């Protein structure tokens, strides 16, 4: 379904920064009507300007995705003001950078409520509207950490693992019921987002994504592609994601030991930790002048392209080309043998 003027209606949670912000802009550039769900007033205003600038129709809604009823009301408002929801993208999260025993129980619970149950709340709200129409797509923005846990991020890794299991269970149910509503998941690499300046950290040095780092626009391209091609159960973004997931299948114990040696230093810069107001309980981009946009503070070290993403999006074409090359090579070898 689309609006009367031919636009898709897309909902993006966590739309005020990072992958959510870049995805909202990417959908807007396609002419879509984009509902922007986030907590921060200034960040939402910036996201609204982004979508307008590229030709989309924005609808900013301040909401905490951990609040089930608030998410349900937001979905109803989208349906009333923009029209039937075609695509729902779950991105919103928060986290804590610290060894597990340095995270307070209420902090761990809050990170789980937002990062895991926020996806559950968004998915339920979307399905309430999509299932009666038997139409729609839900994109879960995941991570390589949905399969492979790393130190200092126990709350985030736990939530992403939970999302993975939840999404697989839901997908099986939709397939069993022969529904035309589809769910897919996009597993992300390390991305240059503001989270490393926003999340609660008890590390001695400033947190950073584990290199290689990709720009949010790379992730956004994958989200938009998945929304338009939701038949696949999941997409992998970045060579590092593919390498991590494959290594974890083959030698998870070896990876445990490798991450025990390298996972602490690789997640911290050489700079001492800066004091800031974390976004665990309150948004970091609420007050005027606090909007940070999609990017974090690692632009100089981030990749703007991912050949692996292109290969993932075009795996059918790639398989045909490689298959053709293999057949041609085999024919040449046989001809040589006959000669």
Short mmCIF file of C-alpha atoms in Angstrom, two decimals:
data_model
loop_
_atom_site.label_atom_id
_atom_site.label_comp_id
_atom_site.label_asym_id
_atom_site.label_seq_id
_atom_site.Cartn_x
_atom_site.Cartn_y
_atom_site.Cartn_z
CA UNK A 1 0.00 0.00 0.00
CA UNK A 2 1.04 3.60 -0.57
CA UNK A 3 -0.40 7.02 0.15
CA UNK A 4 -2.79 8.71 -2.26
CA UNK A 5 0.14 10.56 -3.84
CA UNK A 6 2.08 7.33 -4.43
CA UNK A 7 4.45 7.52 -1.46
CA UNK A 8 5.25 4.59 0.77
CA UNK A 9 4.68 5.14 4.47
CA UNK A 10 7.81 4.22 6.43
CA UNK A 11 8.36 4.28 10.19
CA UNK A 12 11.92 4.53 11.54
CA UNK A 13 12.62 4.26 15.26
CA UNK A 14 15.78 5.86 16.61
CA UNK A 15 15.48 8.34 13.76
CA UNK A 16 17.28 11.24 15.42
CA UNK A 17 20.82 9.86 15.02
CA UNK A 18 23.09 7.23 13.54
CA UNK A 19 21.69 4.48 11.34
CA UNK A 20 18.11 5.57 12.01
CA UNK A 21 18.85 9.14 10.92
CA UNK A 22 20.69 8.04 7.76
CA UNK A 23 17.92 5.53 6.92
CA UNK A 24 15.19 8.15 7.35
CA UNK A 25 17.00 10.44 4.96
CA UNK A 26 17.51 7.60 2.46
CA UNK A 27 13.80 6.72 2.49
CA UNK A 28 12.95 10.41 2.15
CA UNK A 29 15.19 10.65 -0.91
CA UNK A 30 12.95 8.02 -2.53
CA UNK A 31 9.95 10.29 -1.95
CA UNK A 32 8.58 8.25 0.95
CA UNK A 33 6.54 9.60 3.82
CA UNK A 34 8.73 8.93 6.85
CA UNK A 35 7.53 8.84 10.45
CA UNK A 36 10.49 9.72 12.68
CA UNK A 37 10.31 8.12 16.14
CA UNK A 38 12.84 9.18 18.78
CA UNK A 39 13.14 10.89 22.16
CA UNK A 40 15.36 13.91 21.45
CA UNK A 41 13.51 17.06 20.38
CA UNK A 42 16.50 18.74 18.69
CA UNK A 43 17.59 15.54 16.97
CA UNK A 44 14.07 14.96 15.68
CA UNK A 45 13.93 18.51 14.33
CA UNK A 46 17.19 17.87 12.47
CA UNK A 47 15.89 14.59 11.07
CA UNK A 48 12.72 16.36 9.93
CA UNK A 49 14.81 18.94 8.05
CA UNK A 50 16.88 16.15 6.46
CA UNK A 51 13.83 14.34 5.10
CA UNK A 52 12.26 17.56 3.82
CA UNK A 53 15.53 18.57 2.14
CA UNK A 54 15.66 15.40 0.03
CA UNK A 55 11.99 15.46 -0.98
CA UNK A 56 10.32 13.22 1.59
CA UNK A 57 7.38 13.92 3.86
CA UNK A 58 8.41 13.74 7.52
CA UNK A 59 6.29 13.20 10.61
CA UNK A 60 8.37 13.61 13.80
CA UNK A 61 7.00 11.90 16.91
CA UNK A 62 8.68 12.08 20.31
CA UNK A 63 8.42 8.63 21.87
CA UNK A 64 10.36 6.26 24.10
CA UNK A 65 10.20 2.85 22.42
CA UNK A 66 10.38 1.14 25.82
CA UNK A 67 6.86 2.49 26.48
CA UNK A 68 4.51 -0.04 24.88
CA UNK A 69 1.41 2.16 24.93
CA UNK A 70 3.31 5.19 23.60
CA UNK A 71 4.57 3.15 20.64
CA UNK A 72 1.03 1.92 19.94
CA UNK A 73 -0.22 5.53 19.98
CA UNK A 74 2.58 6.58 17.66
CA UNK A 75 1.65 3.87 15.16
CA UNK A 76 -1.98 4.95 15.26
CA UNK A 77 -0.96 8.55 14.65
CA UNK A 78 1.11 7.50 11.64
CA UNK A 79 -1.83 5.63 10.17
CA UNK A 80 -4.13 8.61 10.78
CA UNK A 81 -1.82 11.33 9.45
CA UNK A 82 0.23 9.58 6.76
CA UNK A 83 -1.76 6.48 5.84
CA UNK A 84 -1.27 2.71 6.04
CA UNK A 85 2.21 1.72 7.21
CA UNK A 86 4.17 -0.09 4.49
CA UNK A 87 7.56 -0.44 6.19
CA UNK A 88 8.55 -0.38 9.85
CA UNK A 89 12.27 -0.18 10.68
CA UNK A 90 13.43 -0.90 14.24
CA UNK A 91 16.73 0.82 15.03
CA UNK A 92 16.44 2.55 18.42
CA UNK A 93 18.77 1.41 21.20
CA UNK A 94 20.83 2.48 24.16
CA UNK A 95 23.60 0.70 25.99
CA UNK A 96 26.31 0.70 28.65
CA UNK A 97 30.04 0.32 27.99
CA UNK A 98 31.42 -1.47 31.04
CA UNK A 99 32.38 -4.88 32.38
CA UNK A 100 29.22 -6.73 33.37
CA UNK A 101 29.77 -6.46 37.12
CA UNK A 102 30.13 -2.68 36.84
CA UNK A 103 26.63 -2.31 35.33
CA UNK A 104 23.89 -1.68 37.86
CA UNK A 105 20.80 -3.93 37.58
CA UNK A 106 18.52 -1.00 36.72
CA UNK A 107 20.95 0.13 34.00
CA UNK A 108 21.04 -3.34 32.46
CA UNK A 109 17.24 -3.51 32.62
CA UNK A 110 16.87 -0.10 30.97
CA UNK A 111 19.24 -1.02 28.12
CA UNK A 112 17.26 -4.23 27.59
CA UNK A 113 13.91 -2.42 27.72
CA UNK A 114 14.97 -0.02 24.97
CA UNK A 115 17.19 -2.18 22.79
CA UNK A 116 15.28 -5.47 22.91
CA UNK A 117 11.76 -4.72 24.09
CA UNK A 118 11.73 -1.55 22.00
CA UNK A 119 11.98 -3.81 18.94
CA UNK A 120 9.27 -6.06 20.34
CA UNK A 121 7.00 -3.06 20.96
CA UNK A 122 7.63 -1.64 17.50
CA UNK A 123 7.05 -4.99 15.82
CA UNK A 124 3.79 -5.55 17.69
CA UNK A 125 2.52 -2.07 16.86
CA UNK A 126 3.37 -2.57 13.18
CA UNK A 127 1.72 -6.00 13.04
CA UNK A 128 -1.52 -4.69 14.56
CA UNK A 129 -1.94 -2.64 11.42
CA UNK A 130 -0.22 -4.85 8.85
CA UNK A 131 -1.82 -8.21 9.64
CA UNK A 132 -5.45 -7.15 8.96
CA UNK A 133 -4.29 -5.89 5.54
CA UNK A 134 -1.95 -8.89 5.08
CA UNK A 135 0.68 -6.50 3.75
CA UNK A 136 3.82 -4.83 5.01
CA UNK A 137 7.50 -5.26 5.83
CA UNK A 138 9.38 -5.05 9.12
CA UNK A 139 13.15 -4.54 9.06
CA UNK A 140 15.09 -5.32 12.23
CA UNK A 141 18.45 -3.57 12.33
CA UNK A 142 20.75 -6.08 13.91
CA UNK A 143 24.47 -6.48 14.35
CA UNK A 144 27.27 -9.00 14.06
CA UNK A 145 26.89 -8.96 17.86
CA UNK A 146 23.50 -10.68 17.45
CA UNK A 147 25.56 -13.84 16.91
CA UNK A 148 28.91 -13.04 18.52
CA UNK A 149 29.18 -11.51 21.97
CA UNK A 150 32.14 -9.27 22.82
CA UNK A 151 33.45 -7.95 26.14
CA UNK A 152 32.31 -4.63 27.65
CA UNK A 153 28.94 -4.79 25.84
CA UNK A 154 27.02 -7.51 27.69
CA UNK A 155 23.72 -5.54 27.76
CA UNK A 156 23.86 -4.71 24.05
CA UNK A 157 24.99 -8.18 22.98
CA UNK A 158 22.30 -9.81 25.09
CA UNK A 159 19.63 -7.60 23.57
CA UNK A 160 20.81 -8.22 20.00
CA UNK A 161 20.89 -11.97 20.58
CA UNK A 162 17.35 -11.72 21.93
CA UNK A 163 16.19 -9.78 18.87
CA UNK A 164 17.69 -12.44 16.62
CA UNK A 165 15.77 -15.22 18.37
CA UNK A 166 12.58 -13.19 18.52
CA UNK A 167 12.75 -12.37 14.82
CA UNK A 168 13.37 -15.99 13.80
CA UNK A 169 10.42 -17.15 15.91
CA UNK A 170 8.13 -14.51 14.43
CA UNK A 171 9.25 -15.28 10.89
CA UNK A 172 8.38 -18.95 11.37
CA UNK A 173 4.91 -18.00 12.63
CA UNK A 174 4.25 -15.74 9.64
CA UNK A 175 5.41 -18.47 7.25
CA UNK A 176 3.20 -21.03 9.00
CA UNK A 177 0.16 -18.75 8.67
CA UNK A 178 1.05 -18.04 5.02
CA UNK A 179 1.04 -14.32 5.67
CA UNK A 180 2.23 -11.75 3.16
CA UNK A 181 3.71 -9.61 5.94
CA UNK A 182 7.47 -10.12 5.86
CA UNK A 183 10.27 -9.64 8.37
CA UNK A 184 13.97 -9.44 7.63
CA UNK A 185 17.07 -8.56 9.62
CA UNK A 186 20.15 -6.58 8.62
CA UNK A 187 23.31 -7.50 10.54
CA UNK A 188 25.56 -4.46 10.81
CA UNK A 189 29.31 -3.98 11.30
CA UNK A 190 30.88 -1.24 13.44
CA UNK A 191 29.28 2.05 12.36
CA UNK A 192 30.33 5.66 12.96
CA UNK A 193 27.30 6.84 14.94
CA UNK A 194 26.92 9.29 17.86
CA UNK A 195 26.33 6.39 20.27
CA UNK A 196 30.00 6.42 21.29
CA UNK A 197 29.53 9.98 22.58
CA UNK A 198 26.07 9.27 24.02
CA UNK A 199 25.96 5.93 25.84
CA UNK A 200 26.82 5.46 29.48
CA UNK A 201 30.47 4.41 29.75
CA UNK A 202 32.59 3.34 32.69
CA UNK A 203 35.69 2.78 30.60
CA UNK A 204 38.89 4.68 31.41
CA UNK A 205 39.27 5.75 27.77
CA UNK A 206 36.77 7.03 25.21
CA UNK A 207 34.77 4.19 23.60
CA UNK A 208 35.04 3.50 19.89
CA UNK A 209 33.63 1.07 17.32
CA UNK A 210 35.83 -1.94 16.64
CA UNK A 211 37.57 -1.24 13.30
CA UNK A 212 36.89 -1.46 10.41
CA UNK A 213 34.29 1.29 10.80
CA UNK A 214 31.60 2.14 8.24
CA UNK A 215 29.62 5.31 7.72
CA UNK A 216 25.89 5.27 8.60
CA UNK A 217 24.99 5.76 4.94
CA UNK A 218 26.39 2.29 4.16
CA UNK A 219 24.05 0.84 6.78
CA UNK A 220 21.15 2.94 5.48
CA UNK A 221 21.61 1.62 1.94
CA UNK A 222 21.32 -1.91 3.30
CA UNK A 223 18.18 -1.04 5.27
CA UNK A 224 16.48 0.51 2.23
CA UNK A 225 17.47 -2.48 0.07
CA UNK A 226 16.16 -4.93 2.66
CA UNK A 227 12.86 -3.03 2.90
CA UNK A 228 12.43 -3.38 -0.85
CA UNK A 229 13.64 -7.00 -0.94
CA UNK A 230 12.40 -8.59 2.30
CA UNK A 231 12.24 -12.16 0.98
CA UNK A 232 15.67 -12.93 2.40
CA UNK A 233 15.74 -13.73 6.10
CA UNK A 234 18.80 -11.53 6.69
CA UNK A 235 21.53 -9.42 5.14
CA UNK A 236 25.15 -9.07 6.23
CA UNK A 237 26.80 -5.67 5.87
CA UNK A 238 30.58 -5.30 5.71
CA UNK A 239 33.35 -7.83 5.26
CA UNK A 240 34.00 -7.71 9.01
CA UNK A 241 30.45 -8.88 9.73
CA UNK A 242 30.78 -11.78 7.30
CA UNK A 243 34.20 -12.74 8.70
CA UNK A 244 32.99 -12.55 12.32
CA UNK A 245 29.88 -14.64 11.74
CA UNK A 246 31.74 -17.27 9.73
CA UNK A 247 34.58 -17.48 12.27
CA UNK A 248 32.08 -17.82 15.09
CA UNK A 249 30.48 -20.79 13.33
CA UNK A 250 33.81 -22.53 12.80
CA UNK A 251 35.81 -21.72 15.93
CA UNK A 252 33.78 -19.91 18.61
CA UNK A 253 36.11 -20.97 21.43
CA UNK A 254 39.14 -19.60 19.60
CA UNK A 255 37.25 -16.35 19.03
CA UNK A 256 36.50 -16.18 22.78
CA UNK A 257 40.21 -16.21 23.53
CA UNK A 258 41.04 -13.76 20.76
CA UNK A 259 38.45 -11.26 22.01
CA UNK A 260 39.61 -11.72 25.60
CA UNK A 261 43.06 -10.53 24.45
CA UNK A 262 42.01 -7.79 22.03
CA UNK A 263 38.41 -6.81 22.80
CA UNK A 264 39.17 -4.36 25.61
CA UNK A 265 41.75 -2.19 23.84
CA UNK A 266 40.04 -2.33 20.44
CA UNK A 267 36.91 -0.70 21.88
CA UNK A 268 38.75 2.29 23.37
CA UNK A 269 40.65 5.18 21.83
CA UNK A 270 43.86 6.55 23.34
CA UNK A 271 41.93 9.57 24.64
CA UNK A 272 40.73 9.66 28.25
CA UNK A 273 36.99 9.25 28.73
CA UNK A 274 35.15 12.56 28.52
CA UNK A 275 32.38 13.44 30.93
CA UNK A 276 28.99 13.75 29.27
CA UNK A 277 25.30 13.25 29.93
CA UNK A 278 24.54 9.66 28.81
CA UNK A 279 21.35 8.91 26.91
CA UNK A 280 20.39 5.86 28.98
CA UNK A 281 17.60 7.65 30.85
CA UNK A 282 17.23 10.95 28.98
CA UNK A 283 17.95 11.80 25.33
CA UNK A 284 21.33 13.36 24.57
CA UNK A 285 19.93 15.41 21.69
CA UNK A 286 16.96 17.06 23.36
CA UNK A 287 18.14 20.59 24.13
CA UNK A 288 18.69 23.20 21.37
CA UNK A 289 22.08 22.79 19.72
CA UNK A 290 22.57 19.15 20.72
CA UNK A 291 21.61 17.53 17.40
CA UNK A 292 24.59 15.53 16.12
CA UNK A 293 23.10 14.17 12.92
CA UNK A 294 23.86 10.69 11.64
CA UNK A 295 27.63 10.66 12.10
CA UNK A 296 29.76 10.12 15.15
CA UNK A 297 33.29 11.39 15.73
CA UNK A 298 35.16 8.85 13.59
CA UNK A 299 34.66 10.27 10.08
CA UNK A 300 38.38 10.16 9.25
CA UNK A 301 38.55 6.43 9.94
CA UNK A 302 35.24 5.32 8.39
CA UNK A 303 34.51 3.64 5.07
CA UNK A 304 31.83 5.13 2.83
CA UNK A 305 31.41 1.95 0.75
CA UNK A 306 31.19 -1.80 1.31
CA UNK A 307 31.97 -4.17 -1.58
CA UNK A 308 30.61 -7.00 0.57
CA UNK A 309 27.23 -5.22 0.81
CA UNK A 310 27.12 -4.95 -2.99
CA UNK A 311 27.89 -8.67 -3.23
CA UNK A 312 25.16 -9.43 -0.68
CA UNK A 313 22.60 -7.37 -2.57
CA UNK A 314 23.56 -8.94 -5.92
CA UNK A 315 24.36 -12.48 -4.85
CA UNK A 316 22.18 -13.98 -7.59
CA UNK A 317 24.05 -12.08 -10.29
CA UNK A 318 27.38 -12.85 -8.63
CA UNK A 319 26.56 -16.56 -8.42
CA UNK A 320 25.59 -16.59 -12.10
CA UNK A 321 28.82 -14.85 -13.13
CA UNK A 322 30.99 -17.11 -10.98
CA UNK A 323 29.07 -20.16 -12.16
CA UNK A 324 29.54 -19.11 -15.77
CA UNK A 325 33.23 -18.56 -15.19
CA UNK A 326 33.54 -21.98 -13.59
CA UNK A 327 31.77 -23.66 -16.53
CA UNK A 328 33.95 -21.79 -19.01
CA UNK A 329 37.06 -22.78 -17.09
CA UNK A 330 35.99 -26.41 -16.96
CA UNK A 331 35.24 -26.42 -20.70
CA UNK A 332 38.67 -24.94 -21.45
CA UNK A 333 40.35 -27.55 -19.25
CA UNK A 334 38.45 -30.41 -20.91
CA UNK A 335 39.33 -29.08 -24.36
CA UNK A 336 42.96 -29.00 -23.36
CA UNK A 337 42.79 -32.54 -22.06
CA UNK A 338 41.26 -33.77 -25.34
CA UNK A 339 43.93 -31.96 -27.30
#
